[in-house]
XYZ file of C-alpha atoms in Angstrom:
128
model
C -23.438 17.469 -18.689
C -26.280 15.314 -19.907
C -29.660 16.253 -21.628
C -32.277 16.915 -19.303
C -35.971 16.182 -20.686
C -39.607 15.816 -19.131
C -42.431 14.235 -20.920
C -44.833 16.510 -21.228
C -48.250 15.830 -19.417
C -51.822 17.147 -19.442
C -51.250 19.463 -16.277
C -47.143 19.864 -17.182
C -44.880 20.989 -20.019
C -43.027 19.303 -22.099
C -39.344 20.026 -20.981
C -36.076 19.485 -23.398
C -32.559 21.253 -22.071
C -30.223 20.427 -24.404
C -26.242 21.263 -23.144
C -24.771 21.173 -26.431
C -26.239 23.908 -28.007
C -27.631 25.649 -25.187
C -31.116 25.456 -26.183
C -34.112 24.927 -23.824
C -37.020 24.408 -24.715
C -40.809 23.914 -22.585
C -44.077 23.714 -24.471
C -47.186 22.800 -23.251
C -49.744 23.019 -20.324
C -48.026 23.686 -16.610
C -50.106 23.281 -13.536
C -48.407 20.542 -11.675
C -50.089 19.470 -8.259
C -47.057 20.377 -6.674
C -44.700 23.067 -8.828
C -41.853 22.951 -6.276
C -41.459 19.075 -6.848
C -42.129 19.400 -10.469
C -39.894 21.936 -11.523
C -36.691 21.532 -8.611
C -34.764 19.051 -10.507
C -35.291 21.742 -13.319
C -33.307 24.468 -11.376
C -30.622 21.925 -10.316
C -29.563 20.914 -14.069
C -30.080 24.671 -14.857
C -28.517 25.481 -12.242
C -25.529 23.263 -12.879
C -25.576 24.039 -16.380
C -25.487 28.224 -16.306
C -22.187 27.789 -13.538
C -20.364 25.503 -16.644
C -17.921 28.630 -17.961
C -17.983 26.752 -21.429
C -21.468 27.539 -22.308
C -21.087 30.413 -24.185
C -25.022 30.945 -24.847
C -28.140 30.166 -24.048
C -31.717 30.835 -25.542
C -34.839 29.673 -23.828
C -37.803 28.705 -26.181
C -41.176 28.788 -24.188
C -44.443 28.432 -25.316
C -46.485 27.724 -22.554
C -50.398 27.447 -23.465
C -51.615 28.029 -19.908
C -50.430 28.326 -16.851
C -51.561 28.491 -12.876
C -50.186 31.057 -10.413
C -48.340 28.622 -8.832
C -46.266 28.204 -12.241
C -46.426 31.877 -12.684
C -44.103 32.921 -9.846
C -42.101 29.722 -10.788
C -41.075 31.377 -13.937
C -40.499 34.379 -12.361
C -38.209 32.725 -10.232
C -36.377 31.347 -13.665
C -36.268 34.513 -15.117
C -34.847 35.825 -12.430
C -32.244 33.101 -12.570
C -31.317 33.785 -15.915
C -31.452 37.627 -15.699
C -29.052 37.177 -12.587
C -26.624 35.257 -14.865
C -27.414 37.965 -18.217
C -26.255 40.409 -15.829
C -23.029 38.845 -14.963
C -22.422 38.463 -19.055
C -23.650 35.587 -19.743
C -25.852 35.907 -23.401
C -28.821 34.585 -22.212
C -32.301 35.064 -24.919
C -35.799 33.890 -24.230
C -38.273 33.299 -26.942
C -41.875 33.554 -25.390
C -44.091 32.512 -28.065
C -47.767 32.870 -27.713
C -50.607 32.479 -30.227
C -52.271 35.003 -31.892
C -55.559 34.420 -30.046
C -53.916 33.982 -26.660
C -54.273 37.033 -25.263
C -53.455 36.250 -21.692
C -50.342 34.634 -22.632
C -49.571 37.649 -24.541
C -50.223 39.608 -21.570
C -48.479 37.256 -19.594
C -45.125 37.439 -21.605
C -45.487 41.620 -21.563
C -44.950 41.342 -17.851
C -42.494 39.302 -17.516
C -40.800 41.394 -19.814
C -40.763 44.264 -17.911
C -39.463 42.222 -15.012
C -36.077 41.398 -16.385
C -33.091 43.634 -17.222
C -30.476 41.973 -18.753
C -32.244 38.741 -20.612
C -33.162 39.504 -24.423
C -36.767 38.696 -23.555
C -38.876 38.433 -27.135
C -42.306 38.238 -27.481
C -42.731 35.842 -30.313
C -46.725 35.495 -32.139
C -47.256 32.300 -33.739
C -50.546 31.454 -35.749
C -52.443 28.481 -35.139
């Protein structure tokens, strides 16, 4: 399977899935015009990549400065992905790092903590 990277944008993130070591990584801004078109080929690699039985982990590194709603039940819909997968033993951690003086992305993280079961879901302050 091959890489799978985005240039990041003003209004989206920065997007780096590396298959090798099963670390993903988005950082930046997301509120695409149209989330669905921006972030479907996303969930196809992903996809792709969490049926490959050789991957034997995968951690998720996220910090995402701000976000709409539109993006916000997008990465529901991702955690939900992975938690489906967690849940089916697959060891599956995601890093949500927020600055200290982000409070809504701090906020933002604590729910979607409470939204997954399986996923080692860590809430990650980083200074400026």
């Amino acid at each position: 399977m091959t890489r799978y990277t985005v240039q990041g944008t003003k209004s989206s993130p920065h997007i780096d899935f590396d298959p090798m070591t099963g670390v993903l990584r988005m950082q930046g801004e997301s509120y695409p015009e149209n989330c669905s078109r921006f972030y479907g080929p996303m969930f196809e690699w992903l996809n792709g990549f969490l049926h490959d039985p050789g991957v034997p982990r995968v951690r998720l590194d996220m910090e995402i400065v701000y976000f709409n709603s539109s993006t916000s039940k997008t990465f529901m819909d991702l955690f939900d992905l992975l938690d489906d997968h967690a849940g089916q033993g697959r060891d599956i951690e995601v890093n949500w790092r927020y600055h200290e003086d982000n409070e809504t992305a701090q906020e933002c993280g604590e729910e979607f903590l409470e939204d997954v079961r399986h996923v080692r879901f860590n809430l990650v302050e980083v200074g400026d």
